[in-house]
Amino acid sequence: MTETRKAMILGCGGTRLSAEETDFFRAVQPWGFILFRRNVESLAQIKALTEAMREAVGWHAPVFVDQEGGTVRRLRPPLVRDYPAASVIGALYETSRTAALEAAFLSGRLMAGDLHGVGINCDCAPVLDIPPEPGAGFLADRAFGTDPDQVIALATAQAEGLKAGGVLPVIKHMPGHGRGLLDSHQRLPVVDAALETLRDTDFRPFREIPGIVMAMTCHVLFTAVDPENPASASRKVVEEIMRGEIGFDGLIISDDISMNALSGDIAARARAVTAAGVDIILHCNGDMNEMRAAAEEAPALAGAALARAEQALVGAPEADGSDLAALSRRFDDLLEGKG
């Protein structure tokens, strides 16, 4: 890797790179890319797109996607099998911890099989957020539960499944979006919980999950830590909570800066995230004007951020060669209570 790469991950507009996008990516050299539903047409097309992205920047750049299961799936049937939301696996945990842990692992392993085959090597999952009560808030169905121990166990299993399939997990949304009940795509969620409460619940999964090299931030304002800035744009949250109390020493990636929880134009958001100490700016919507503005503000990937980025990719796992058809049948049995 070279220090001339920009500390950013970018999307694109459609199912194929335009000449303008190719030239732009070649010129600005983003560190990575991310795919969304608008970029998905067929498995062969996705593979061609990831290859074109890497060709544009001249190296095997990481390609990310949000593939959690449930409502957040960029690849869906009939291209890939159906995957349940994390809350479904969380409900299974209440009747059989053993079955739920196996199901969580298999969900990660099977999704990795889908992604690895089309050139996607990083999945923005598992979700470690803890809603204040079952069914509450924007992330309710995306959460493994409301008990920190349960969330840690199931998220760890899913992350291990992803790694077993050759895909790096990116935990989210650090230090915890669960109490942020509003949809941060639309508005800024504000959490007024006491710091001690946050330490005992919301922050715990991020502190205790093992073997993770990348994490995504949340656009949530924690009044007990920084009453003025959301976590993604708060140096206090990044340094004192994420790096300090949580002790995360891996690569920190912002949530999408085009989300409306952040204020100001795209350039201002990129500056704020960088100033907070976040390693990588994430911009997802593929809008060329916004990407150009973000690229103007994104720093070169250098120093500690570069070292963390290199270390994350050095640790990239190899797929284990499992029989995916057999694992898929076993996954179905577990979900149907035949474990």
mmCIF file with all atom_site columns, C-alpha atoms in Angstrom, residues 72-234:
data_model
loop_
_atom_site.group_PDB
_atom_site.id
_atom_site.type_symbol
_atom_site.label_atom_id
_atom_site.label_alt_id
_atom_site.label_comp_id
_atom_site.label_asym_id
_atom_site.label_entity_id
_atom_site.label_seq_id
_atom_site.pdbx_PDB_ins_code
_atom_site.Cartn_x
_atom_site.Cartn_y
_atom_site.Cartn_z
_atom_site.occupancy
_atom_site.B_iso_or_equiv
_atom_site.pdbx_formal_charge
_atom_site.auth_seq_id
_atom_site.auth_comp_id
_atom_site.auth_asym_id
_atom_site.auth_atom_id
_atom_site.pdbx_PDB_model_num
ATOM 1   C CA . VAL A 1 72  ? -30.189 -4.842  5.552  1.00 0.00 ? 72  VAL A CA 1
ATOM 2   C CA . ARG A 1 73  ? -29.108 -7.033  2.651  1.00 0.00 ? 73  ARG A CA 1
ATOM 3   C CA . ARG A 1 74  ? -27.635 -5.643  -0.539 1.00 0.00 ? 74  ARG A CA 1
ATOM 4   C CA . LEU A 1 75  ? -27.571 -9.102  -2.143 1.00 0.00 ? 75  LEU A CA 1
ATOM 5   C CA . ARG A 1 76  ? -30.974 -10.765 -1.997 1.00 0.00 ? 76  ARG A CA 1
ATOM 6   C CA . PRO A 1 77  ? -32.841 -13.746 -3.444 1.00 0.00 ? 77  PRO A CA 1
ATOM 7   C CA . PRO A 1 78  ? -32.745 -15.038 -6.098 1.00 0.00 ? 78  PRO A CA 1
ATOM 8   C CA . LEU A 1 79  ? -29.045 -14.118 -6.297 1.00 0.00 ? 79  LEU A CA 1
ATOM 9   C CA . VAL A 1 80  ? -28.348 -15.534 -2.841 1.00 0.00 ? 80  VAL A CA 1
ATOM 10  C CA . ARG A 1 81  ? -30.349 -17.397 -0.218 1.00 0.00 ? 81  ARG A CA 1
ATOM 11  C CA . ASP A 1 82  ? -32.562 -15.602 2.279  1.00 0.00 ? 82  ASP A CA 1
ATOM 12  C CA . TYR A 1 83  ? -31.003 -14.566 5.598  1.00 0.00 ? 83  TYR A CA 1
ATOM 13  C CA . PRO A 1 84  ? -32.940 -13.681 8.745  1.00 0.00 ? 84  PRO A CA 1
ATOM 14  C CA . ALA A 1 85  ? -32.437 -10.548 10.800 1.00 0.00 ? 85  ALA A CA 1
ATOM 15  C CA . ALA A 1 86  ? -30.154 -10.717 13.828 1.00 0.00 ? 86  ALA A CA 1
ATOM 16  C CA . SER A 1 87  ? -33.250 -10.492 16.045 1.00 0.00 ? 87  SER A CA 1
ATOM 17  C CA . VAL A 1 88  ? -34.413 -13.894 14.753 1.00 0.00 ? 88  VAL A CA 1
ATOM 18  C CA . ILE A 1 89  ? -31.159 -15.501 15.847 1.00 0.00 ? 89  ILE A CA 1
ATOM 19  C CA . GLY A 1 90  ? -31.428 -13.582 19.105 1.00 0.00 ? 90  GLY A CA 1
ATOM 20  C CA . ALA A 1 91  ? -34.877 -15.081 19.732 1.00 0.00 ? 91  ALA A CA 1
ATOM 21  C CA . LEU A 1 92  ? -33.460 -18.563 19.108 1.00 0.00 ? 92  LEU A CA 1
ATOM 22  C CA . TYR A 1 93  ? -30.865 -17.890 21.823 1.00 0.00 ? 93  TYR A CA 1
ATOM 23  C CA . GLU A 1 94  ? -33.647 -17.714 24.393 1.00 0.00 ? 94  GLU A CA 1
ATOM 24  C CA . THR A 1 95  ? -34.692 -21.301 23.666 1.00 0.00 ? 95  THR A CA 1
ATOM 25  C CA . SER A 1 96  ? -31.316 -22.829 22.781 1.00 0.00 ? 96  SER A CA 1
ATOM 26  C CA . ARG A 1 97  ? -28.053 -21.006 23.305 1.00 0.00 ? 97  ARG A CA 1
ATOM 27  C CA . THR A 1 98  ? -26.139 -23.741 21.488 1.00 0.00 ? 98  THR A CA 1
ATOM 28  C CA . ALA A 1 99  ? -28.388 -23.644 18.426 1.00 0.00 ? 99  ALA A CA 1
ATOM 29  C CA . ALA A 1 100 ? -28.311 -19.855 18.288 1.00 0.00 ? 100 ALA A CA 1
ATOM 30  C CA . LEU A 1 101 ? -24.518 -19.706 18.437 1.00 0.00 ? 101 LEU A CA 1
ATOM 31  C CA . GLU A 1 102 ? -24.261 -22.225 15.618 1.00 0.00 ? 102 GLU A CA 1
ATOM 32  C CA . ALA A 1 103 ? -26.867 -20.321 13.593 1.00 0.00 ? 103 ALA A CA 1
ATOM 33  C CA . ALA A 1 104 ? -24.999 -17.059 14.104 1.00 0.00 ? 104 ALA A CA 1
ATOM 34  C CA . PHE A 1 105 ? -21.760 -18.658 12.935 1.00 0.00 ? 105 PHE A CA 1
ATOM 35  C CA . LEU A 1 106 ? -23.464 -20.227 9.907  1.00 0.00 ? 106 LEU A CA 1
ATOM 36  C CA . SER A 1 107 ? -25.136 -16.950 8.954  1.00 0.00 ? 107 SER A CA 1
ATOM 37  C CA . GLY A 1 108 ? -21.704 -15.354 8.778  1.00 0.00 ? 108 GLY A CA 1
ATOM 38  C CA . ARG A 1 109 ? -20.107 -18.304 6.987  1.00 0.00 ? 109 ARG A CA 1
ATOM 39  C CA . LEU A 1 110 ? -22.843 -18.536 4.345  1.00 0.00 ? 110 LEU A CA 1
ATOM 40  C CA . MET A 1 111 ? -22.966 -14.791 3.714  1.00 0.00 ? 111 MET A CA 1
ATOM 41  C CA . ALA A 1 112 ? -19.190 -14.818 3.353  1.00 0.00 ? 112 ALA A CA 1
ATOM 42  C CA . GLY A 1 113 ? -19.538 -17.522 0.730  1.00 0.00 ? 113 GLY A CA 1
ATOM 43  C CA . ASP A 1 114 ? -21.865 -15.289 -1.266 1.00 0.00 ? 114 ASP A CA 1
ATOM 44  C CA . LEU A 1 115 ? -19.625 -12.245 -0.942 1.00 0.00 ? 115 LEU A CA 1
ATOM 45  C CA . HIS A 1 116 ? -16.221 -13.838 -1.399 1.00 0.00 ? 116 HIS A CA 1
ATOM 46  C CA . GLY A 1 117 ? -17.252 -15.342 -4.708 1.00 0.00 ? 117 GLY A CA 1
ATOM 47  C CA . VAL A 1 118 ? -18.013 -11.939 -6.239 1.00 0.00 ? 118 VAL A CA 1
ATOM 48  C CA . GLY A 1 119 ? -14.944 -10.120 -4.940 1.00 0.00 ? 119 GLY A CA 1
ATOM 49  C CA . ILE A 1 120 ? -16.395 -8.528  -1.788 1.00 0.00 ? 120 ILE A CA 1
ATOM 50  C CA . ASN A 1 121 ? -13.964 -9.093  1.072  1.00 0.00 ? 121 ASN A CA 1
ATOM 51  C CA . CYS A 1 122 ? -15.338 -6.912  3.898  1.00 0.00 ? 122 CYS A CA 1
ATOM 52  C CA . ASP A 1 123 ? -18.821 -7.080  5.442  1.00 0.00 ? 123 ASP A CA 1
ATOM 53  C CA . CYS A 1 124 ? -20.155 -4.270  7.628  1.00 0.00 ? 124 CYS A CA 1
ATOM 54  C CA . ALA A 1 125 ? -21.463 -6.736  10.203 1.00 0.00 ? 125 ALA A CA 1
ATOM 55  C CA . PRO A 1 126 ? -22.081 -7.876  12.880 1.00 0.00 ? 126 PRO A CA 1
ATOM 56  C CA . VAL A 1 127 ? -24.231 -5.255  14.590 1.00 0.00 ? 127 VAL A CA 1
ATOM 57  C CA . LEU A 1 128 ? -23.275 -4.891  18.267 1.00 0.00 ? 128 LEU A CA 1
ATOM 58  C CA . ASP A 1 129 ? -25.879 -2.254  19.136 1.00 0.00 ? 129 ASP A CA 1
ATOM 59  C CA . ILE A 1 130 ? -28.187 -2.872  22.104 1.00 0.00 ? 130 ILE A CA 1
ATOM 60  C CA . PRO A 1 131 ? -31.711 -1.383  22.061 1.00 0.00 ? 131 PRO A CA 1
ATOM 61  C CA . PRO A 1 132 ? -32.953 -0.243  25.487 1.00 0.00 ? 132 PRO A CA 1
ATOM 62  C CA . GLU A 1 133 ? -35.814 -2.757  25.257 1.00 0.00 ? 133 GLU A CA 1
ATOM 63  C CA . PRO A 1 134 ? -36.963 -5.386  22.744 1.00 0.00 ? 134 PRO A CA 1
ATOM 64  C CA . GLY A 1 135 ? -38.403 -3.862  19.570 1.00 0.00 ? 135 GLY A CA 1
ATOM 65  C CA . ALA A 1 136 ? -37.298 -0.325  20.397 1.00 0.00 ? 136 ALA A CA 1
ATOM 66  C CA . GLY A 1 137 ? -35.879 2.089   17.891 1.00 0.00 ? 137 GLY A CA 1
ATOM 67  C CA . PHE A 1 138 ? -34.334 2.237   14.479 1.00 0.00 ? 138 PHE A CA 1
ATOM 68  C CA . LEU A 1 139 ? -32.058 -0.782  14.966 1.00 0.00 ? 139 LEU A CA 1
ATOM 69  C CA . ALA A 1 140 ? -34.448 -3.112  16.812 1.00 0.00 ? 140 ALA A CA 1
ATOM 70  C CA . ASP A 1 141 ? -34.595 -5.982  14.288 1.00 0.00 ? 141 ASP A CA 1
ATOM 71  C CA . ARG A 1 142 ? -30.921 -5.576  13.448 1.00 0.00 ? 142 ARG A CA 1
ATOM 72  C CA . ALA A 1 143 ? -29.818 -6.264  17.034 1.00 0.00 ? 143 ALA A CA 1
ATOM 73  C CA . PHE A 1 144 ? -29.017 -9.679  18.497 1.00 0.00 ? 144 PHE A CA 1
ATOM 74  C CA . GLY A 1 145 ? -30.781 -8.747  21.730 1.00 0.00 ? 145 GLY A CA 1
ATOM 75  C CA . THR A 1 146 ? -30.890 -6.444  24.716 1.00 0.00 ? 146 THR A CA 1
ATOM 76  C CA . ASP A 1 147 ? -28.540 -8.415  26.983 1.00 0.00 ? 147 ASP A CA 1
ATOM 77  C CA . PRO A 1 148 ? -24.855 -7.536  26.490 1.00 0.00 ? 148 PRO A CA 1
ATOM 78  C CA . ASP A 1 149 ? -23.642 -11.091 27.104 1.00 0.00 ? 149 ASP A CA 1
ATOM 79  C CA . GLN A 1 150 ? -26.019 -12.449 24.475 1.00 0.00 ? 150 GLN A CA 1
ATOM 80  C CA . VAL A 1 151 ? -25.010 -9.791  21.961 1.00 0.00 ? 151 VAL A CA 1
ATOM 81  C CA . ILE A 1 152 ? -21.313 -10.428 22.539 1.00 0.00 ? 152 ILE A CA 1
ATOM 82  C CA . ALA A 1 153 ? -21.718 -14.197 22.133 1.00 0.00 ? 153 ALA A CA 1
ATOM 83  C CA . LEU A 1 154 ? -23.813 -14.060 18.953 1.00 0.00 ? 154 LEU A CA 1
ATOM 84  C CA . ALA A 1 155 ? -21.851 -11.233 17.327 1.00 0.00 ? 155 ALA A CA 1
ATOM 85  C CA . THR A 1 156 ? -18.593 -13.071 18.035 1.00 0.00 ? 156 THR A CA 1
ATOM 86  C CA . ALA A 1 157 ? -19.996 -16.210 16.407 1.00 0.00 ? 157 ALA A CA 1
ATOM 87  C CA . GLN A 1 158 ? -21.179 -14.344 13.314 1.00 0.00 ? 158 GLN A CA 1
ATOM 88  C CA . ALA A 1 159 ? -17.838 -12.552 12.991 1.00 0.00 ? 159 ALA A CA 1
ATOM 89  C CA . GLU A 1 160 ? -16.015 -15.879 13.208 1.00 0.00 ? 160 GLU A CA 1
ATOM 90  C CA . GLY A 1 161 ? -18.277 -17.246 10.491 1.00 0.00 ? 161 GLY A CA 1
ATOM 91  C CA . LEU A 1 162 ? -17.449 -14.354 8.203  1.00 0.00 ? 162 LEU A CA 1
ATOM 92  C CA . LYS A 1 163 ? -13.736 -14.840 8.777  1.00 0.00 ? 163 LYS A CA 1
ATOM 93  C CA . ALA A 1 164 ? -14.057 -18.576 8.129  1.00 0.00 ? 164 ALA A CA 1
ATOM 94  C CA . GLY A 1 165 ? -15.415 -17.633 4.701  1.00 0.00 ? 165 GLY A CA 1
ATOM 95  C CA . GLY A 1 166 ? -12.563 -15.272 3.887  1.00 0.00 ? 166 GLY A CA 1
ATOM 96  C CA . VAL A 1 167 ? -14.413 -12.025 4.662  1.00 0.00 ? 167 VAL A CA 1
ATOM 97  C CA . LEU A 1 168 ? -13.354 -9.421  7.221  1.00 0.00 ? 168 LEU A CA 1
ATOM 98  C CA . PRO A 1 169 ? -16.097 -8.291  9.614  1.00 0.00 ? 169 PRO A CA 1
ATOM 99  C CA . VAL A 1 170 ? -16.586 -4.610  10.431 1.00 0.00 ? 170 VAL A CA 1
ATOM 100 C CA . ILE A 1 171 ? -18.367 -4.226  13.766 1.00 0.00 ? 171 ILE A CA 1
ATOM 101 C CA . LYS A 1 172 ? -20.909 -1.429  14.082 1.00 0.00 ? 172 LYS A CA 1
ATOM 102 C CA . HIS A 1 173 ? -21.973 1.107   15.206 1.00 0.00 ? 173 HIS A CA 1
ATOM 103 C CA . MET A 1 174 ? -19.289 2.016   17.760 1.00 0.00 ? 174 MET A CA 1
ATOM 104 C CA . PRO A 1 175 ? -19.666 2.955   20.574 1.00 0.00 ? 175 PRO A CA 1
ATOM 105 C CA . GLY A 1 176 ? -23.352 1.912   20.318 1.00 0.00 ? 176 GLY A CA 1
ATOM 106 C CA . HIS A 1 177 ? -26.391 3.100   18.358 1.00 0.00 ? 177 HIS A CA 1
ATOM 107 C CA . GLY A 1 178 ? -28.984 1.079   20.288 1.00 0.00 ? 178 GLY A CA 1
ATOM 108 C CA . ARG A 1 179 ? -30.324 3.892   22.482 1.00 0.00 ? 179 ARG A CA 1
ATOM 109 C CA . GLY A 1 180 ? -30.265 6.238   19.498 1.00 0.00 ? 180 GLY A CA 1
ATOM 110 C CA . LEU A 1 181 ? -33.859 5.509   18.551 1.00 0.00 ? 181 LEU A CA 1
ATOM 111 C CA . LEU A 1 182 ? -34.087 7.843   15.549 1.00 0.00 ? 182 LEU A CA 1
ATOM 112 C CA . ASP A 1 183 ? -32.977 6.846   12.069 1.00 0.00 ? 183 ASP A CA 1
ATOM 113 C CA . SER A 1 184 ? -29.606 8.580   11.694 1.00 0.00 ? 184 SER A CA 1
ATOM 114 C CA . HIS A 1 185 ? -30.065 8.617   7.924  1.00 0.00 ? 185 HIS A CA 1
ATOM 115 C CA . GLN A 1 186 ? -32.703 11.288  8.558  1.00 0.00 ? 186 GLN A CA 1
ATOM 116 C CA . ARG A 1 187 ? -32.009 12.996  11.900 1.00 0.00 ? 187 ARG A CA 1
ATOM 117 C CA . LEU A 1 188 ? -29.448 13.100  14.693 1.00 0.00 ? 188 LEU A CA 1
ATOM 118 C CA . PRO A 1 189 ? -30.300 10.672  17.515 1.00 0.00 ? 189 PRO A CA 1
ATOM 119 C CA . VAL A 1 190 ? -29.522 12.018  20.983 1.00 0.00 ? 190 VAL A CA 1
ATOM 120 C CA . VAL A 1 191 ? -28.781 9.690   23.916 1.00 0.00 ? 191 VAL A CA 1
ATOM 121 C CA . ASP A 1 192 ? -29.061 11.140  27.408 1.00 0.00 ? 192 ASP A CA 1
ATOM 122 C CA . ALA A 1 193 ? -28.128 7.984   29.340 1.00 0.00 ? 193 ALA A CA 1
ATOM 123 C CA . ALA A 1 194 ? -25.567 8.286   32.122 1.00 0.00 ? 194 ALA A CA 1
ATOM 124 C CA . LEU A 1 195 ? -21.999 7.365   31.260 1.00 0.00 ? 195 LEU A CA 1
ATOM 125 C CA . GLU A 1 196 ? -21.981 4.513   33.771 1.00 0.00 ? 196 GLU A CA 1
ATOM 126 C CA . THR A 1 197 ? -25.062 3.011   32.135 1.00 0.00 ? 197 THR A CA 1
ATOM 127 C CA . LEU A 1 198 ? -23.432 3.255   28.721 1.00 0.00 ? 198 LEU A CA 1
ATOM 128 C CA . ARG A 1 199 ? -20.277 1.605   30.033 1.00 0.00 ? 199 ARG A CA 1
ATOM 129 C CA . ASP A 1 200 ? -22.211 -1.303  31.519 1.00 0.00 ? 200 ASP A CA 1
ATOM 130 C CA . THR A 1 201 ? -24.380 -1.967  28.461 1.00 0.00 ? 201 THR A CA 1
ATOM 131 C CA . ASP A 1 202 ? -23.914 -0.150  25.162 1.00 0.00 ? 202 ASP A CA 1
ATOM 132 C CA . PHE A 1 203 ? -20.110 0.019   25.175 1.00 0.00 ? 203 PHE A CA 1
ATOM 133 C CA . ARG A 1 204 ? -19.515 -3.505  26.502 1.00 0.00 ? 204 ARG A CA 1
ATOM 134 C CA . PRO A 1 205 ? -19.862 -5.510  23.263 1.00 0.00 ? 205 PRO A CA 1
ATOM 135 C CA . PHE A 1 206 ? -17.365 -3.254  21.507 1.00 0.00 ? 206 PHE A CA 1
ATOM 136 C CA . ARG A 1 207 ? -14.960 -3.619  24.420 1.00 0.00 ? 207 ARG A CA 1
ATOM 137 C CA . GLU A 1 208 ? -15.252 -7.390  24.782 1.00 0.00 ? 208 GLU A CA 1
ATOM 138 C CA . ILE A 1 209 ? -15.676 -8.865  21.287 1.00 0.00 ? 209 ILE A CA 1
ATOM 139 C CA . PRO A 1 210 ? -12.376 -10.521 20.318 1.00 0.00 ? 210 PRO A CA 1
ATOM 140 C CA . GLY A 1 211 ? -10.383 -10.610 17.105 1.00 0.00 ? 211 GLY A CA 1
ATOM 141 C CA . ILE A 1 212 ? -11.811 -7.556  15.331 1.00 0.00 ? 212 ILE A CA 1
ATOM 142 C CA . VAL A 1 213 ? -9.658  -5.254  13.184 1.00 0.00 ? 213 VAL A CA 1
ATOM 143 C CA . MET A 1 214 ? -12.238 -2.781  11.803 1.00 0.00 ? 214 MET A CA 1
ATOM 144 C CA . ALA A 1 215 ? -15.147 -0.868  13.319 1.00 0.00 ? 215 ALA A CA 1
ATOM 145 C CA . MET A 1 216 ? -17.714 1.619   12.007 1.00 0.00 ? 216 MET A CA 1
ATOM 146 C CA . THR A 1 217 ? -18.820 4.608   14.066 1.00 0.00 ? 217 THR A CA 1
ATOM 147 C CA . CYS A 1 218 ? -22.337 5.811   14.829 1.00 0.00 ? 218 CYS A CA 1
ATOM 148 C CA . HIS A 1 219 ? -23.808 9.241   14.131 1.00 0.00 ? 219 HIS A CA 1
ATOM 149 C CA . VAL A 1 220 ? -25.268 9.505   17.639 1.00 0.00 ? 220 VAL A CA 1
ATOM 150 C CA . LEU A 1 221 ? -24.818 12.305  20.159 1.00 0.00 ? 221 LEU A CA 1
ATOM 151 C CA . PHE A 1 222 ? -24.012 11.109  23.686 1.00 0.00 ? 222 PHE A CA 1
ATOM 152 C CA . THR A 1 223 ? -24.686 14.014  26.038 1.00 0.00 ? 223 THR A CA 1
ATOM 153 C CA . ALA A 1 224 ? -22.738 12.360  28.873 1.00 0.00 ? 224 ALA A CA 1
ATOM 154 C CA . VAL A 1 225 ? -19.562 12.394  26.757 1.00 0.00 ? 225 VAL A CA 1
ATOM 155 C CA . ASP A 1 226 ? -19.833 15.253  24.250 1.00 0.00 ? 226 ASP A CA 1
ATOM 156 C CA . PRO A 1 227 ? -23.064 17.285  24.308 1.00 0.00 ? 227 PRO A CA 1
ATOM 157 C CA . GLU A 1 228 ? -22.171 19.134  21.098 1.00 0.00 ? 228 GLU A CA 1
ATOM 158 C CA . ASN A 1 229 ? -20.903 16.604  18.565 1.00 0.00 ? 229 ASN A CA 1
ATOM 159 C CA . PRO A 1 230 ? -22.123 13.202  17.359 1.00 0.00 ? 230 PRO A CA 1
ATOM 160 C CA . ALA A 1 231 ? -19.707 10.337  17.941 1.00 0.00 ? 231 ALA A CA 1
ATOM 161 C CA . SER A 1 232 ? -18.392 10.265  14.368 1.00 0.00 ? 232 SER A CA 1
ATOM 162 C CA . ALA A 1 233 ? -17.403 13.934  14.635 1.00 0.00 ? 233 ALA A CA 1
ATOM 163 C CA . SER A 1 234 ? -16.304 13.981  18.274 1.00 0.00 ? 234 SER A CA 1
#
